[in-house]
mmCIF file of N, CA and C in Angstrom:
data_model
loop_
_atom_site.group_PDB
_atom_site.id
_atom_site.type_symbol
_atom_site.label_atom_id
_atom_site.label_comp_id
_atom_site.label_asym_id
_atom_site.label_seq_id
_atom_site.Cartn_x
_atom_site.Cartn_y
_atom_site.Cartn_z
ATOM 1 N N UNK A 1 1.205 -0.902 -0.358
ATOM 2 C CA UNK A 1 -0.051 -0.117 -0.317
ATOM 3 C C UNK A 1 1.006 1.371 0.280
ATOM 4 N N UNK A 2 0.711 1.605 -0.999
ATOM 5 C CA UNK A 2 1.676 3.456 -1.088
ATOM 6 C C UNK A 2 1.482 4.735 0.505
ATOM 7 N N UNK A 3 2.111 5.075 0.911
ATOM 8 C CA UNK A 3 2.256 5.500 1.631
ATOM 9 C C UNK A 3 1.566 7.579 0.767
ATOM 10 N N UNK A 4 1.532 7.343 0.051
ATOM 11 C CA UNK A 4 1.222 8.138 -0.672
ATOM 12 C C UNK A 4 0.738 8.852 -1.057
ATOM 13 N N UNK A 5 -0.987 9.011 -0.665
ATOM 14 C CA UNK A 5 -1.618 8.004 -2.011
ATOM 15 C C UNK A 5 -2.440 9.816 -2.392
ATOM 16 N N UNK A 6 -2.396 10.509 -1.623
ATOM 17 C CA UNK A 6 -3.205 12.184 -2.432
ATOM 18 C C UNK A 6 -2.328 13.646 -3.128
ATOM 19 N N UNK A 7 -3.240 13.462 -4.059
ATOM 20 C CA UNK A 7 -2.280 14.147 -5.629
ATOM 21 C C UNK A 7 -2.859 15.545 -5.745
ATOM 22 N N UNK A 8 -1.645 16.365 -6.364
ATOM 23 C CA UNK A 8 -1.907 17.377 -5.985
ATOM 24 C C UNK A 8 -1.239 18.117 -7.538
ATOM 25 N N UNK A 9 -2.479 18.104 -8.337
ATOM 26 C CA UNK A 9 -1.831 18.276 -9.837
ATOM 27 C C UNK A 9 -1.995 20.628 -9.447
ATOM 28 N N UNK A 10 -1.344 20.712 -10.005
ATOM 29 C CA UNK A 10 -0.326 22.455 -10.186
ATOM 30 C C UNK A 10 -0.957 22.574 -11.542
ATOM 31 N N UNK A 11 -0.875 23.942 -12.165
ATOM 32 C CA UNK A 11 -0.966 24.399 -13.274
ATOM 33 C C UNK A 11 0.310 25.418 -13.791
ATOM 34 N N UNK A 12 0.720 25.408 -14.502
ATOM 35 C CA UNK A 12 1.789 27.073 -14.721
ATOM 36 C C UNK A 12 1.616 27.167 -15.927
ATOM 37 N N UNK A 13 2.212 28.931 -16.036
ATOM 38 C CA UNK A 13 2.655 28.956 -17.519
ATOM 39 C C UNK A 13 4.270 28.007 -17.701
ATOM 40 N N UNK A 14 4.479 28.764 -18.997
ATOM 41 C CA UNK A 14 5.228 27.941 -20.211
ATOM 42 C C UNK A 14 6.925 28.908 -19.558
ATOM 43 N N UNK A 15 6.668 30.403 -18.943
ATOM 44 C CA UNK A 15 7.499 30.577 -18.208
ATOM 45 C C UNK A 15 8.715 30.045 -16.793
ATOM 46 N N UNK A 16 7.031 29.754 -16.115
ATOM 47 C CA UNK A 16 7.030 29.113 -14.824
ATOM 48 C C UNK A 16 7.616 27.828 -15.099
ATOM 49 N N UNK A 17 6.592 26.562 -15.322
ATOM 50 C CA UNK A 17 7.681 24.923 -16.511
ATOM 51 C C UNK A 17 8.820 25.702 -16.194
ATOM 52 N N UNK A 18 9.183 26.205 -16.660
ATOM 53 C CA UNK A 18 10.717 26.279 -17.906
ATOM 54 C C UNK A 18 11.756 26.040 -16.395
ATOM 55 N N UNK A 19 11.131 27.785 -16.017
ATOM 56 C CA UNK A 19 11.940 27.520 -14.173
ATOM 57 C C UNK A 19 11.695 26.877 -13.788
ATOM 58 N N UNK A 20 10.942 26.148 -13.330
ATOM 59 C CA UNK A 20 10.841 25.069 -12.420
ATOM 60 C C UNK A 20 11.154 23.560 -13.077
ATOM 61 N N UNK A 21 11.223 23.539 -14.159
ATOM 62 C CA UNK A 21 11.901 22.615 -14.490
ATOM 63 C C UNK A 21 13.714 22.855 -14.309
ATOM 64 N N UNK A 22 13.786 23.735 -14.613
ATOM 65 C CA UNK A 22 16.012 24.080 -14.380
ATOM 66 C C UNK A 22 16.415 23.794 -13.145
ATOM 67 N N UNK A 23 15.917 24.476 -12.854
ATOM 68 C CA UNK A 23 15.847 24.075 -10.434
ATOM 69 C C UNK A 23 16.027 22.489 -10.534
ATOM 70 N N UNK A 24 15.111 22.765 -10.743
ATOM 71 C CA UNK A 24 14.860 20.942 -10.934
ATOM 72 C C UNK A 24 15.929 20.102 -11.139
ATOM 73 N N UNK A 25 16.397 19.969 -12.435
ATOM 74 C CA UNK A 25 17.608 19.824 -12.871
ATOM 75 C C UNK A 25 19.061 19.349 -12.981
ATOM 76 N N UNK A 26 18.987 20.839 -12.035
ATOM 77 C CA UNK A 26 20.272 21.342 -11.214
ATOM 78 C C UNK A 26 20.372 20.480 -10.192
ATOM 79 N N UNK A 27 19.085 20.345 -9.325
ATOM 80 C CA UNK A 27 19.292 19.309 -7.466
ATOM 81 C C UNK A 27 19.618 17.986 -8.063
ATOM 82 N N UNK A 28 19.051 17.244 -9.740
ATOM 83 C CA UNK A 28 18.955 15.818 -9.709
ATOM 84 C C UNK A 28 18.295 15.664 -9.110
ATOM 85 N N UNK A 29 17.277 15.875 -8.776
ATOM 86 C CA UNK A 29 16.250 15.241 -7.977
ATOM 87 C C UNK A 29 14.847 15.651 -8.071
ATOM 88 N N UNK A 30 13.874 14.130 -8.418
ATOM 89 C CA UNK A 30 12.862 13.968 -9.077
ATOM 90 C C UNK A 30 11.732 15.700 -8.923
ATOM 91 N N UNK A 31 11.084 15.680 -9.631
ATOM 92 C CA UNK A 31 10.673 17.067 -9.360
ATOM 93 C C UNK A 31 10.179 16.498 -7.896
ATOM 94 N N UNK A 32 9.327 15.683 -7.303
ATOM 95 C CA UNK A 32 8.229 14.632 -6.938
ATOM 96 C C UNK A 32 9.505 15.503 -5.514
ATOM 97 N N UNK A 33 10.378 14.684 -5.133
ATOM 98 C CA UNK A 33 11.504 14.430 -4.072
ATOM 99 C C UNK A 33 11.846 15.865 -4.104
ATOM 100 N N UNK A 34 12.180 17.504 -5.292
ATOM 101 C CA UNK A 34 12.204 18.511 -5.173
ATOM 102 C C UNK A 34 11.053 19.050 -4.822
ATOM 103 N N UNK A 35 9.646 18.861 -5.171
ATOM 104 C CA UNK A 35 8.139 19.576 -4.026
ATOM 105 C C UNK A 35 8.473 19.389 -2.674
ATOM 106 N N UNK A 36 8.695 18.289 -2.034
ATOM 107 C CA UNK A 36 8.602 17.610 -0.915
ATOM 108 C C UNK A 36 9.652 18.345 0.010
ATOM 109 N N UNK A 37 10.892 18.476 -0.811
ATOM 110 C CA UNK A 37 11.341 19.348 0.096
ATOM 111 C C UNK A 37 11.092 20.856 -0.115
ATOM 112 N N UNK A 38 10.914 21.333 -0.755
ATOM 113 C CA UNK A 38 10.130 22.778 -0.599
ATOM 114 C C UNK A 38 8.942 22.461 0.629
ATOM 115 N N UNK A 39 8.392 21.841 0.385
ATOM 116 C CA UNK A 39 7.277 21.757 1.922
ATOM 117 C C UNK A 39 7.685 21.409 2.919
ATOM 118 N N UNK A 40 8.945 21.078 3.222
ATOM 119 C CA UNK A 40 8.650 20.943 4.708
ATOM 120 C C UNK A 40 9.608 21.710 4.549
ATOM 121 N N UNK A 41 9.970 23.291 3.847
ATOM 122 C CA UNK A 41 10.625 23.209 4.271
ATOM 123 C C UNK A 41 12.850 24.028 3.936
ATOM 124 N N UNK A 42 12.897 23.250 3.274
ATOM 125 C CA UNK A 42 13.634 22.909 2.533
ATOM 126 C C UNK A 42 14.434 23.223 1.308
ATOM 127 N N UNK A 43 15.319 24.130 1.091
ATOM 128 C CA UNK A 43 15.660 24.203 -0.102
ATOM 129 C C UNK A 43 17.343 23.405 -0.592
ATOM 130 N N UNK A 44 16.172 22.849 -1.467
ATOM 131 C CA UNK A 44 17.706 21.774 -2.040
ATOM 132 C C UNK A 44 18.378 22.001 -2.871
ATOM 133 N N UNK A 45 19.652 21.974 -2.576
ATOM 134 C CA UNK A 45 21.017 22.799 -3.347
ATOM 135 C C UNK A 45 21.810 22.081 -4.529
ATOM 136 N N UNK A 46 22.243 22.424 -5.097
ATOM 137 C CA UNK A 46 22.261 21.938 -7.308
ATOM 138 C C UNK A 46 22.961 20.927 -6.943
ATOM 139 N N UNK A 47 23.018 20.075 -6.792
ATOM 140 C CA UNK A 47 23.739 19.053 -7.774
ATOM 141 C C UNK A 47 25.683 19.015 -7.364
ATOM 142 N N UNK A 48 26.653 18.774 -6.485
ATOM 143 C CA UNK A 48 27.289 19.153 -6.611
ATOM 144 C C UNK A 48 28.446 18.548 -8.038
ATOM 145 N N UNK A 49 29.233 18.572 -8.787
ATOM 146 C CA UNK A 49 29.670 18.301 -9.903
ATOM 147 C C UNK A 49 30.742 17.346 -9.283
ATOM 148 N N UNK A 50 30.512 16.557 -11.015
ATOM 149 C CA UNK A 50 31.618 15.339 -10.551
ATOM 150 C C UNK A 50 32.480 15.514 -10.144
ATOM 151 N N UNK A 51 33.258 16.280 -10.011
ATOM 152 C CA UNK A 51 34.715 15.520 -9.283
ATOM 153 C C UNK A 51 34.034 15.830 -8.216
ATOM 154 N N UNK A 52 33.670 16.453 -7.910
ATOM 155 C CA UNK A 52 33.430 16.950 -5.599
ATOM 156 C C UNK A 52 33.307 15.001 -5.821
ATOM 157 N N UNK A 53 32.752 13.875 -6.251
ATOM 158 C CA UNK A 53 32.515 12.574 -5.811
ATOM 159 C C UNK A 53 34.239 11.794 -5.731
ATOM 160 N N UNK A 54 34.743 11.980 -6.344
ATOM 161 C CA UNK A 54 36.395 11.579 -7.126
ATOM 162 C C UNK A 54 37.027 12.395 -5.395
ATOM 163 N N UNK A 55 36.508 13.528 -5.681
ATOM 164 C CA UNK A 55 38.002 14.596 -4.150
ATOM 165 C C UNK A 55 37.206 14.423 -3.517
ATOM 166 N N UNK A 56 36.327 13.503 -2.874
ATOM 167 C CA UNK A 56 35.744 12.987 -1.894
ATOM 168 C C UNK A 56 35.820 11.021 -1.341
ATOM 169 N N UNK A 57 35.927 11.273 -2.390
ATOM 170 C CA UNK A 57 36.630 8.775 -2.412
ATOM 171 C C UNK A 57 38.267 9.613 -2.250
ATOM 172 N N UNK A 58 38.615 10.780 -2.015
ATOM 173 C CA UNK A 58 40.215 10.178 -2.602
ATOM 174 C C UNK A 58 40.205 10.965 -0.721
ATOM 175 N N UNK A 59 39.623 12.089 -0.529
ATOM 176 C CA UNK A 59 39.836 13.120 1.046
ATOM 177 C C UNK A 59 39.246 12.036 2.078
ATOM 178 N N UNK A 60 38.555 10.450 2.011
ATOM 179 C CA UNK A 60 38.831 9.417 2.580
ATOM 180 C C UNK A 60 39.926 8.383 3.221
ATOM 181 N N UNK A 61 40.497 8.494 1.538
ATOM 182 C CA UNK A 61 41.744 7.312 1.413
ATOM 183 C C UNK A 61 42.574 8.128 2.216
ATOM 184 N N UNK A 62 43.124 9.988 1.994
ATOM 185 C CA UNK A 62 43.542 10.716 3.331
ATOM 186 C C UNK A 62 43.451 10.457 4.287
ATOM 187 N N UNK A 63 42.032 10.716 4.435
ATOM 188 C CA UNK A 63 42.059 10.574 5.635
ATOM 189 C C UNK A 63 41.707 9.183 6.639
ATOM 190 N N UNK A 64 41.979 8.376 6.031
ATOM 191 C CA UNK A 64 42.131 6.768 6.645
ATOM 192 C C UNK A 64 43.483 6.286 6.409
ATOM 193 N N UNK A 65 44.380 6.754 5.616
ATOM 194 C CA UNK A 65 46.166 7.269 6.205
ATOM 195 C C UNK A 65 46.558 7.539 7.417
ATOM 196 N N UNK A 66 45.749 8.762 7.076
ATOM 197 C CA UNK A 66 46.320 9.472 8.688
ATOM 198 C C UNK A 66 45.719 8.859 9.648
ATOM 199 N N UNK A 67 44.353 8.014 9.563
ATOM 200 C CA UNK A 67 44.526 7.306 10.436
ATOM 201 C C UNK A 67 45.069 6.144 11.291
ATOM 202 N N UNK A 68 45.653 5.672 10.099
ATOM 203 C CA UNK A 68 46.795 4.606 10.532
ATOM 204 C C UNK A 68 48.225 5.270 10.902
ATOM 205 N N UNK A 69 48.207 6.372 9.963
ATOM 206 C CA UNK A 69 49.781 6.759 11.261
ATOM 207 C C UNK A 69 49.830 6.414 12.799
ATOM 208 N N UNK A 70 48.390 8.054 12.821
ATOM 209 C CA UNK A 70 47.620 7.820 14.593
ATOM 210 C C UNK A 70 47.774 6.630 15.574
ATOM 211 N N UNK A 71 47.243 4.908 14.854
ATOM 212 C CA UNK A 71 47.461 4.466 15.636
ATOM 213 C C UNK A 71 48.425 3.950 15.793
ATOM 214 N N UNK A 72 49.478 3.508 14.360
ATOM 215 C CA UNK A 72 50.872 3.707 14.409
ATOM 216 C C UNK A 72 51.511 4.013 15.816
ATOM 217 N N UNK A 73 50.981 5.202 15.309
ATOM 218 C CA UNK A 73 52.415 6.160 16.765
ATOM 219 C C UNK A 73 52.013 5.718 17.785
ATOM 220 N N UNK A 74 50.646 5.706 18.282
ATOM 221 C CA UNK A 74 49.697 5.329 19.144
ATOM 222 C C UNK A 74 50.814 4.075 20.344
ATOM 223 N N UNK A 75 50.512 3.227 19.300
ATOM 224 C CA UNK A 75 50.598 1.859 19.820
ATOM 225 C C UNK A 75 52.715 2.182 20.115
ATOM 226 N N UNK A 76 53.262 2.623 18.613
ATOM 227 C CA UNK A 76 54.409 2.415 19.225
ATOM 228 C C UNK A 76 55.612 3.579 19.528
ATOM 229 N N UNK A 77 54.780 4.195 20.014
ATOM 230 C CA UNK A 77 55.085 5.532 20.813
ATOM 231 C C UNK A 77 55.604 5.503 19.735
ATOM 232 N N UNK A 78 55.721 6.248 18.516
ATOM 233 C CA UNK A 78 56.578 6.656 17.661
ATOM 234 C C UNK A 78 55.577 7.517 16.457
ATOM 235 N N UNK A 79 56.551 8.415 15.563
ATOM 236 C CA UNK A 79 55.793 8.777 14.820
ATOM 237 C C UNK A 79 56.294 8.881 13.196
ATOM 238 N N UNK A 80 55.785 8.429 12.047
ATOM 239 C CA UNK A 80 56.565 8.041 11.259
ATOM 240 C C UNK A 80 56.621 10.021 10.291
ATOM 241 N N UNK A 81 57.108 10.213 10.548
ATOM 242 C CA UNK A 81 56.812 11.670 10.073
ATOM 243 C C UNK A 81 56.874 12.007 8.757
ATOM 244 N N UNK A 82 57.783 11.705 8.087
ATOM 245 C CA UNK A 82 57.260 11.715 5.996
ATOM 246 C C UNK A 82 56.272 11.098 5.488
ATOM 247 N N UNK A 83 56.028 10.087 6.484
ATOM 248 C CA UNK A 83 55.032 9.312 5.853
ATOM 249 C C UNK A 83 53.203 11.000 6.710
ATOM 250 N N UNK A 84 53.530 10.698 8.312
ATOM 251 C CA UNK A 84 52.248 11.672 8.582
ATOM 252 C C UNK A 84 52.739 12.990 7.324
ATOM 253 N N UNK A 85 53.786 13.883 7.397
ATOM 254 C CA UNK A 85 53.640 15.128 6.566
ATOM 255 C C UNK A 85 52.917 14.802 5.207
ATOM 256 N N UNK A 86 53.420 13.460 4.674
ATOM 257 C CA UNK A 86 52.873 13.144 2.780
ATOM 258 C C UNK A 86 51.570 13.483 3.312
ATOM 259 N N UNK A 87 50.730 13.151 3.678
ATOM 260 C CA UNK A 87 49.398 12.456 4.001
ATOM 261 C C UNK A 87 48.620 14.089 4.394
ATOM 262 N N UNK A 88 49.543 14.900 5.021
ATOM 263 C CA UNK A 88 48.685 16.072 5.448
ATOM 264 C C UNK A 88 48.933 17.154 4.327
ATOM 265 N N UNK A 89 49.613 17.451 3.487
ATOM 266 C CA UNK A 89 49.466 17.433 2.346
ATOM 267 C C UNK A 89 48.672 17.317 1.116
ATOM 268 N N UNK A 90 48.903 16.084 1.699
ATOM 269 C CA UNK A 90 47.285 15.410 -0.030
ATOM 270 C C UNK A 90 46.602 16.427 1.042
ATOM 271 N N UNK A 91 46.034 15.399 2.095
ATOM 272 C CA UNK A 91 44.553 16.531 2.787
ATOM 273 C C UNK A 91 44.354 17.430 2.132
ATOM 274 N N UNK A 92 45.980 18.482 2.487
ATOM 275 C CA UNK A 92 45.509 19.486 2.483
ATOM 276 C C UNK A 92 45.214 20.508 0.914
ATOM 277 N N UNK A 93 45.738 19.446 -0.103
ATOM 278 C CA UNK A 93 45.104 19.658 -1.096
ATOM 279 C C UNK A 93 44.266 19.356 -2.118
ATOM 280 N N UNK A 94 43.745 18.265 -1.083
ATOM 281 C CA UNK A 94 42.158 18.192 -1.567
ATOM 282 C C UNK A 94 40.938 19.004 -0.756
ATOM 283 N N UNK A 95 41.404 19.323 0.256
ATOM 284 C CA UNK A 95 40.761 21.306 0.305
ATOM 285 C C UNK A 95 40.406 21.535 -0.331
ATOM 286 N N UNK A 96 41.538 21.698 -0.687
ATOM 287 C CA UNK A 96 41.792 23.085 -1.992
ATOM 288 C C UNK A 96 40.458 23.602 -2.593
ATOM 289 N N UNK A 97 40.781 21.904 -3.912
ATOM 290 C CA UNK A 97 40.763 20.782 -5.121
ATOM 291 C C UNK A 97 39.372 21.453 -4.422
ATOM 292 N N UNK A 98 39.206 21.312 -3.498
ATOM 293 C CA UNK A 98 37.475 21.149 -3.134
ATOM 294 C C UNK A 98 36.594 21.530 -3.546
ATOM 295 N N UNK A 99 36.988 23.348 -2.621
ATOM 296 C CA UNK A 99 36.829 24.097 -2.501
ATOM 297 C C UNK A 99 36.921 25.281 -3.822
ATOM 298 N N UNK A 100 37.786 24.651 -4.974
ATOM 299 C CA UNK A 100 37.856 25.480 -6.290
ATOM 300 C C UNK A 100 36.955 24.708 -6.821
ATOM 301 N N UNK A 101 36.326 23.823 -6.554
ATOM 302 C CA UNK A 101 34.997 22.927 -7.653
ATOM 303 C C UNK A 101 33.403 23.114 -7.424
ATOM 304 N N UNK A 102 33.862 23.313 -5.391
ATOM 305 C CA UNK A 102 32.254 23.323 -5.170
ATOM 306 C C UNK A 102 31.847 24.877 -4.715
ATOM 307 N N UNK A 103 32.917 25.428 -4.578
ATOM 308 C CA UNK A 103 32.084 26.363 -3.254
ATOM 309 C C UNK A 103 32.794 27.861 -4.440
ATOM 310 N N UNK A 104 33.673 27.887 -5.316
ATOM 311 C CA UNK A 104 34.440 29.464 -5.758
ATOM 312 C C UNK A 104 33.256 29.248 -7.006
ATOM 313 N N UNK A 105 32.771 30.415 -8.210
ATOM 314 C CA UNK A 105 33.351 31.011 -9.103
ATOM 315 C C UNK A 105 33.584 29.733 -9.895
ATOM 316 N N UNK A 106 33.236 29.720 -11.577
ATOM 317 C CA UNK A 106 34.126 29.026 -12.701
ATOM 318 C C UNK A 106 33.998 29.960 -13.227
ATOM 319 N N UNK A 107 35.024 30.470 -14.532
ATOM 320 C CA UNK A 107 34.941 30.713 -15.463
ATOM 321 C C UNK A 107 33.658 30.422 -16.580
ATOM 322 N N UNK A 108 33.380 32.045 -17.020
ATOM 323 C CA UNK A 108 32.229 31.859 -17.963
ATOM 324 C C UNK A 108 32.662 30.834 -19.268
ATOM 325 N N UNK A 109 33.580 30.925 -19.758
ATOM 326 C CA UNK A 109 34.509 30.691 -20.695
ATOM 327 C C UNK A 109 33.130 31.472 -22.404
#
């Protein structure tokens, strides 16, 4: 049995419909989910660029490396400085790449 059994129809003129569809497309959500977000008082964010997911995957990997270094340092009461410094540099570069891809304005080309 469906939980959502109430149907709502809305009539839009062509300009409103095009604006609505443009906003929905930018989020990557379905029309229904987009409207449910709005009804719930949430403003759907635009879908992040494809690079975002690659950056996040790499960021998790670097974070895992940092965690392994910290665990090793704790167990042995020493730290692998070169490995740790390399991981921190990777982490900082990824943060800059993510900021550039997701937050900073892009060139209009």
